[in-house]
Amino acid sequence: MGCQNSTGLINDIEAKNSNLILGYWGFPLRGQPLRYILELANYPYTETKYTLSQANEWFGKDKQELQLDFPNLPYLIHGDFTITESSNIANYLIQLTNQQYLYGEGQDKYRVDNIRFVCDELTSKIFSSTLQKDEEKKNQLNTQILPKIKQLQKVLGSQTQFFKKLTLADIYAYTTLNYFKKTYPQEYKQFAFGFDPFLKRFEEIPRIQTYHQSQRYDKL
Ligand SMILES: N[C@@H](CCC(=O)N[C@@H](CS)C(=O)NCC(=O)O)C(=O)O
């Protein structure tokens, strides 16, 4: 593997003409930013989508048989190269599709990642809360979800994008906020004024619009 220097690594990645396979559940959540990165680049990929009703396809079969070093969802298979961990996969895809601009520029890179990781965790918290019964669900919503949503709202302010140009912050925040809106429509209402224009701007990116209208997109 060309891991001695970055040029070698890029050459290694470019040399792969193999089909790129993304494995994840057939819903957005943690796999979704990866799909957006590929769609923004119009990069060809195929998906293995697992369903909760046939979760055994993953847990009982592919989790063992795919020979992943750290079996998990999402996973990426590119020729004989396999990795897991969603953020790791995002980094690989950005390099593969040559979309380094998505990291942001200068010190902003760290602020972009701040939003990326906060949103990744928040998506997971929203999902966990949906598995809880009424009282606990309300508790998680009030203590773990709404405070973070408010922080995001403060950072976004009256902008329709987190930074001057599109970055991973927008991709991750879109995934999280769209999920929050669909899961907690009542609670979302108080944030709609600030977040609706943000969601709309992302949805109006031509390649995102095409993707959202396609069969590839799993609606919530
Ligand atoms: N840190 C991992 C977490 C992965 C994870 O929790 N995956 C969940 C879905 S979001 C899953 O269902 N994994 C399948 C499994 O545990 O086998 C990542 O970011 O990829």
mmCIF file of C-alpha atoms and ligand atoms in Angstrom:
data_model
loop_
_atom_site.group_PDB
_atom_site.id
_atom_site.type_symbol
_atom_site.label_atom_id
_atom_site.label_comp_id
_atom_site.label_asym_id
_atom_site.label_seq_id
_atom_site.Cartn_x
_atom_site.Cartn_y
_atom_site.Cartn_z
ATOM 1 C CA MET A 1 0.000 0.000 0.000
ATOM 2 C CA GLY A 2 1.204 3.490 -0.779
ATOM 3 C CA CYS A 3 1.260 4.860 2.712
ATOM 4 C CA GLN A 4 4.776 6.352 2.612
ATOM 5 C CA ASN A 5 3.593 9.713 1.378
ATOM 6 C CA SER A 6 0.334 11.331 0.361
ATOM 7 C CA THR A 7 1.133 11.197 -3.374
ATOM 8 C CA GLY A 8 1.556 7.451 -3.185
ATOM 9 C CA LEU A 9 -1.746 7.118 -1.382
ATOM 10 C CA ILE A 10 -3.608 9.171 -3.990
ATOM 11 C CA ASN A 11 -2.074 7.049 -6.743
ATOM 12 C CA ASP A 12 -3.171 3.905 -4.950
ATOM 13 C CA ILE A 13 -6.716 5.176 -4.678
ATOM 14 C CA GLU A 14 -6.822 6.399 -8.267
ATOM 15 C CA ALA A 15 -5.485 3.105 -9.503
ATOM 16 C CA LYS A 16 -8.617 1.297 -8.322
ATOM 17 C CA ASN A 17 -11.120 0.957 -11.092
ATOM 18 C CA SER A 18 -13.120 -1.467 -9.033
ATOM 19 C CA ASN A 19 -16.690 -1.011 -8.068
ATOM 20 C CA LEU A 20 -17.148 0.913 -4.868
ATOM 21 C CA ILE A 21 -19.628 -0.648 -2.464
ATOM 22 C CA LEU A 22 -21.132 1.113 0.496
ATOM 23 C CA GLY A 23 -22.826 -1.106 3.044
ATOM 24 C CA TYR A 24 -25.346 0.390 5.471
ATOM 25 C CA TRP A 25 -28.924 0.156 6.646
ATOM 26 C CA GLY A 26 -31.579 1.204 4.164
ATOM 27 C CA PHE A 27 -32.194 4.508 5.931
ATOM 28 C CA PRO A 28 -30.213 7.777 6.081
ATOM 29 C CA LEU A 29 -28.545 8.379 9.493
ATOM 30 C CA ARG A 30 -24.861 7.514 9.724
ATOM 31 C CA GLY A 31 -24.504 6.326 6.158
ATOM 32 C CA GLN A 32 -26.084 9.449 4.706
ATOM 33 C CA PRO A 33 -23.140 11.912 4.730
ATOM 34 C CA LEU A 34 -21.150 9.265 2.834
ATOM 35 C CA ARG A 35 -23.860 9.059 0.176
ATOM 36 C CA TYR A 36 -23.911 12.859 -0.104
ATOM 37 C CA ILE A 37 -20.137 12.999 -0.612
ATOM 38 C CA LEU A 38 -20.422 10.489 -3.464
ATOM 39 C CA GLU A 39 -23.476 12.152 -4.980
ATOM 40 C CA LEU A 40 -21.888 15.624 -4.904
ATOM 41 C CA ALA A 41 -19.032 14.213 -6.975
ATOM 42 C CA ASN A 42 -21.349 12.192 -9.202
ATOM 43 C CA TYR A 43 -19.077 9.249 -8.387
ATOM 44 C CA PRO A 44 -20.471 5.804 -9.328
ATOM 45 C CA TYR A 45 -21.136 3.472 -6.411
ATOM 46 C CA THR A 46 -23.356 0.597 -5.468
ATOM 47 C CA GLU A 47 -24.998 0.013 -2.136
ATOM 48 C CA THR A 48 -25.750 -2.981 -0.024
ATOM 49 C CA LYS A 49 -28.724 -1.841 2.002
ATOM 50 C CA TYR A 50 -29.722 -3.931 4.994
ATOM 51 C CA THR A 51 -33.229 -3.822 6.397
ATOM 52 C CA LEU A 52 -34.208 -4.086 10.053
ATOM 53 C CA SER A 53 -36.806 -6.709 9.149
ATOM 54 C CA GLN A 54 -34.025 -8.873 7.695
ATOM 55 C CA ALA A 55 -31.230 -7.736 9.983
ATOM 56 C CA ASN A 56 -29.895 -11.272 9.977
ATOM 57 C CA GLU A 57 -28.506 -10.586 6.492
ATOM 58 C CA TRP A 58 -26.032 -8.371 8.299
ATOM 59 C CA PHE A 59 -25.694 -9.804 11.813
ATOM 60 C CA GLY A 60 -25.974 -13.456 10.838
ATOM 61 C CA LYS A 61 -24.139 -13.411 7.521
ATOM 62 C CA ASP A 62 -22.182 -10.467 6.073
ATOM 63 C CA LYS A 63 -20.815 -9.337 9.427
ATOM 64 C CA GLN A 64 -18.807 -12.562 9.523
ATOM 65 C CA GLU A 65 -18.384 -13.341 5.850
ATOM 66 C CA LEU A 66 -17.117 -10.035 4.440
ATOM 67 C CA GLN A 67 -13.827 -10.400 6.296
ATOM 68 C CA LEU A 68 -13.824 -6.808 7.503
ATOM 69 C CA ASP A 69 -11.136 -6.094 10.100
ATOM 70 C CA PHE A 70 -13.649 -4.278 12.314
ATOM 71 C CA PRO A 71 -17.080 -5.408 11.091
ATOM 72 C CA ASN A 72 -19.640 -2.629 11.387
ATOM 73 C CA LEU A 73 -22.104 -0.516 9.424
ATOM 74 C CA PRO A 74 -21.338 1.524 7.463
ATOM 75 C CA TYR A 75 -18.539 -0.274 5.643
ATOM 76 C CA LEU A 76 -16.752 0.436 2.387
ATOM 77 C CA ILE A 77 -15.408 -2.101 -0.076
ATOM 78 C CA HIS A 78 -13.275 -0.778 -2.921
ATOM 79 C CA GLY A 79 -11.631 -3.618 -4.772
ATOM 80 C CA ASP A 80 -9.613 -5.502 -2.180
ATOM 81 C CA PHE A 81 -9.595 -2.505 0.147
ATOM 82 C CA THR A 82 -12.093 -2.526 3.018
ATOM 83 C CA ILE A 83 -12.687 -0.120 5.882
ATOM 84 C CA THR A 84 -15.284 0.771 8.492
ATOM 85 C CA GLU A 85 -15.902 3.760 10.800
ATOM 86 C CA SER A 86 -18.056 6.381 9.158
ATOM 87 C CA SER A 87 -15.662 9.313 9.567
ATOM 88 C CA ASN A 88 -12.800 7.265 8.240
ATOM 89 C CA ILE A 89 -14.898 6.336 5.216
ATOM 90 C CA ALA A 90 -15.833 10.006 4.712
ATOM 91 C CA ASN A 91 -12.148 10.944 4.620
ATOM 92 C CA TYR A 92 -11.391 8.188 2.120
ATOM 93 C CA LEU A 93 -14.257 9.271 -0.137
ATOM 94 C CA ILE A 94 -13.225 12.921 -0.046
ATOM 95 C CA GLN A 95 -9.754 11.988 -1.207
ATOM 96 C CA LEU A 96 -11.090 9.544 -3.802
ATOM 97 C CA THR A 97 -13.489 12.106 -5.274
ATOM 98 C CA ASN A 98 -11.026 14.966 -4.922
ATOM 99 C CA GLN A 99 -13.413 17.125 -2.913
ATOM 100 C CA GLN A 100 -10.950 18.388 -0.302
ATOM 101 C CA TYR A 101 -12.775 21.731 -0.303
ATOM 102 C CA LEU A 102 -15.376 20.016 1.898
ATOM 103 C CA TYR A 103 -12.935 20.155 4.832
ATOM 104 C CA GLY A 104 -13.006 23.968 4.804
ATOM 105 C CA GLU A 105 -9.970 26.234 4.773
ATOM 106 C CA GLY A 106 -7.297 27.134 7.333
ATOM 107 C CA GLN A 107 -8.451 27.114 10.944
ATOM 108 C CA ASP A 108 -12.028 26.672 9.790
ATOM 109 C CA LYS A 109 -11.173 22.998 9.216
ATOM 110 C CA TYR A 110 -11.345 22.426 12.953
ATOM 111 C CA ARG A 111 -14.644 24.287 13.275
ATOM 112 C CA VAL A 112 -16.018 22.232 10.386
ATOM 113 C CA ASP A 113 -15.009 19.056 12.212
ATOM 114 C CA ASN A 114 -16.516 20.392 15.438
ATOM 115 C CA ILE A 115 -19.907 20.541 13.725
ATOM 116 C CA ARG A 116 -19.306 17.237 11.935
ATOM 117 C CA PHE A 117 -18.638 15.304 15.148
ATOM 118 C CA VAL A 118 -21.316 17.054 17.208
ATOM 119 C CA CYS A 119 -23.872 16.222 14.485
ATOM 120 C CA ASP A 120 -22.723 12.627 14.142
ATOM 121 C CA GLU A 121 -23.231 12.119 17.883
ATOM 122 C CA LEU A 122 -26.528 13.975 17.808
ATOM 123 C CA THR A 123 -27.886 11.764 15.017
ATOM 124 C CA SER A 124 -27.054 8.756 17.130
ATOM 125 C CA LYS A 125 -28.740 10.324 20.209
ATOM 126 C CA ILE A 126 -31.909 11.083 18.238
ATOM 127 C CA PHE A 127 -31.976 7.474 17.053
ATOM 128 C CA SER A 128 -31.463 6.123 20.601
ATOM 129 C CA SER A 129 -34.243 8.332 21.916
ATOM 130 C CA THR A 130 -36.721 6.804 19.457
ATOM 131 C CA LEU A 131 -36.155 3.426 21.092
ATOM 132 C CA GLN A 132 -37.228 4.743 24.508
ATOM 133 C CA LYS A 133 -40.635 4.832 26.156
ATOM 134 C CA ASP A 134 -42.453 8.149 26.732
ATOM 135 C CA GLU A 135 -40.855 9.442 29.946
ATOM 136 C CA GLU A 136 -37.294 8.469 29.078
ATOM 137 C CA LYS A 137 -37.740 9.675 25.512
ATOM 138 C CA LYS A 138 -38.821 13.082 26.809
ATOM 139 C CA ASN A 139 -35.927 13.141 29.212
ATOM 140 C CA GLN A 140 -33.383 12.370 26.461
ATOM 141 C CA LEU A 141 -34.975 14.918 24.181
ATOM 142 C CA ASN A 142 -34.751 17.654 26.822
ATOM 143 C CA THR A 143 -31.330 16.869 28.239
ATOM 144 C CA GLN A 144 -29.337 15.486 25.292
ATOM 145 C CA ILE A 145 -30.967 16.592 22.073
ATOM 146 C CA LEU A 146 -32.563 20.036 22.380
ATOM 147 C CA PRO A 147 -29.550 21.683 24.047
ATOM 148 C CA LYS A 148 -27.306 20.606 21.129
ATOM 149 C CA ILE A 149 -29.898 21.698 18.565
ATOM 150 C CA LYS A 150 -29.946 25.125 20.252
ATOM 151 C CA GLN A 151 -26.154 25.302 20.093
ATOM 152 C CA LEU A 152 -26.249 24.504 16.386
ATOM 153 C CA GLN A 153 -28.858 27.180 15.873
ATOM 154 C CA LYS A 154 -26.647 29.726 17.625
ATOM 155 C CA VAL A 155 -23.606 28.825 15.531
ATOM 156 C CA LEU A 156 -25.579 28.933 12.265
ATOM 157 C CA GLY A 157 -27.195 32.266 13.192
ATOM 158 C CA SER A 158 -28.986 33.813 10.229
ATOM 159 C CA GLN A 159 -26.756 32.078 7.649
ATOM 160 C CA THR A 160 -27.991 29.385 5.278
ATOM 161 C CA GLN A 161 -24.611 27.626 5.275
ATOM 162 C CA PHE A 162 -22.125 27.272 8.152
ATOM 163 C CA PHE A 163 -19.162 28.684 6.221
ATOM 164 C CA LYS A 164 -18.677 30.750 3.081
ATOM 165 C CA LYS A 165 -18.501 27.631 0.932
ATOM 166 C CA LEU A 166 -20.176 24.240 1.236
ATOM 167 C CA THR A 167 -18.373 22.017 3.751
ATOM 168 C CA LEU A 168 -18.795 18.760 5.637
ATOM 169 C CA ALA A 169 -20.443 20.837 8.375
ATOM 170 C CA ASP A 170 -23.420 21.406 6.066
ATOM 171 C CA ILE A 171 -23.556 17.766 4.987
ATOM 172 C CA TYR A 172 -23.568 16.450 8.557
ATOM 173 C CA ALA A 173 -25.853 19.192 9.912
ATOM 174 C CA TYR A 174 -28.321 18.628 7.067
ATOM 175 C CA THR A 175 -28.425 14.893 7.840
ATOM 176 C CA THR A 176 -29.007 15.536 11.545
ATOM 177 C CA LEU A 177 -31.472 18.401 11.275
ATOM 178 C CA ASN A 178 -33.544 16.705 8.598
ATOM 179 C CA TYR A 179 -33.723 13.630 10.826
ATOM 180 C CA PHE A 180 -34.641 15.768 13.847
ATOM 181 C CA LYS A 181 -37.354 17.527 11.819
ATOM 182 C CA LYS A 182 -38.899 14.227 10.723
ATOM 183 C CA THR A 183 -38.619 12.570 14.141
ATOM 184 C CA TYR A 184 -39.720 15.487 16.326
ATOM 185 C CA PRO A 185 -41.838 17.742 14.067
ATOM 186 C CA GLN A 186 -43.501 19.501 17.018
ATOM 187 C CA GLU A 187 -40.219 20.358 18.701
ATOM 188 C CA TYR A 188 -38.667 21.346 15.376
ATOM 189 C CA LYS A 189 -41.248 24.096 14.893
ATOM 190 C CA GLN A 190 -39.471 26.490 17.256
ATOM 191 C CA PHE A 191 -36.309 26.168 15.122
ATOM 192 C CA ALA A 192 -37.948 26.207 11.679
ATOM 193 C CA PHE A 193 -37.353 29.911 11.147
ATOM 194 C CA GLY A 194 -33.590 29.426 11.255
ATOM 195 C CA PHE A 195 -33.203 25.871 9.961
ATOM 196 C CA ASP A 196 -35.716 25.706 7.100
ATOM 197 C CA PRO A 197 -33.692 28.097 4.883
ATOM 198 C CA PHE A 198 -30.577 26.048 5.700
ATOM 199 C CA LEU A 199 -32.267 22.766 4.722
ATOM 200 C CA LYS A 200 -33.683 24.352 1.589
ATOM 201 C CA ARG A 201 -30.328 25.682 0.426
ATOM 202 C CA PHE A 202 -28.751 22.242 0.724
ATOM 203 C CA GLU A 203 -31.686 20.598 -1.074
ATOM 204 C CA GLU A 204 -31.322 23.068 -3.921
ATOM 205 C CA ILE A 205 -27.791 21.979 -4.796
ATOM 206 C CA PRO A 206 -28.444 20.482 -8.260
ATOM 207 C CA ARG A 207 -26.792 17.100 -7.602
ATOM 208 C CA ILE A 208 -28.543 16.787 -4.240
ATOM 209 C CA GLN A 209 -31.839 17.645 -5.872
ATOM 210 C CA THR A 210 -31.290 14.948 -8.517
ATOM 211 C CA TYR A 211 -30.314 12.448 -5.829
ATOM 212 C CA HIS A 212 -33.321 13.212 -3.607
ATOM 213 C CA GLN A 213 -35.598 12.610 -6.579
ATOM 214 C CA SER A 214 -33.916 9.324 -7.467
ATOM 215 C CA GLN A 215 -34.647 5.760 -6.343
ATOM 216 C CA ARG A 216 -31.259 5.725 -4.620
ATOM 217 C CA TYR A 217 -32.515 8.069 -1.896
ATOM 218 C CA ASP A 218 -34.180 6.469 1.124
ATOM 219 C CA LYS A 219 -36.750 8.810 2.540
ATOM 220 C CA LEU A 220 -37.292 8.843 6.275
HETATM 221 N N1 LIG B 1 -18.210 4.391 15.292
HETATM 222 C C1 LIG B 1 -18.949 3.681 14.276
HETATM 223 C C2 LIG B 1 -20.325 3.359 14.821
HETATM 224 C C3 LIG B 1 -21.052 2.423 13.879
HETATM 225 C C4 LIG B 1 -22.426 2.040 14.377
HETATM 226 O O1 LIG B 1 -22.790 2.283 15.555
HETATM 227 N N2 LIG B 1 -23.178 1.437 13.480
HETATM 228 C C5 LIG B 1 -24.541 1.072 13.757
HETATM 229 C C6 LIG B 1 -25.466 1.862 12.818
HETATM 230 S S1 LIG B 1 -25.216 3.596 12.952
HETATM 231 C C7 LIG B 1 -24.790 -0.400 13.463
HETATM 232 O O2 LIG B 1 -25.939 -0.786 13.329
HETATM 233 N N3 LIG B 1 -23.751 -1.213 13.399
HETATM 234 C C8 LIG B 1 -23.892 -2.626 13.065
HETATM 235 C C9 LIG B 1 -23.224 -3.531 14.060
HETATM 236 O O3 LIG B 1 -23.056 -3.130 15.232
HETATM 237 O O4 LIG B 1 -22.882 -4.639 13.687
HETATM 238 C C10 LIG B 1 -19.025 4.559 13.010
HETATM 239 O O5 LIG B 1 -18.967 5.792 13.108
HETATM 240 O O6 LIG B 1 -19.124 3.995 11.913
#
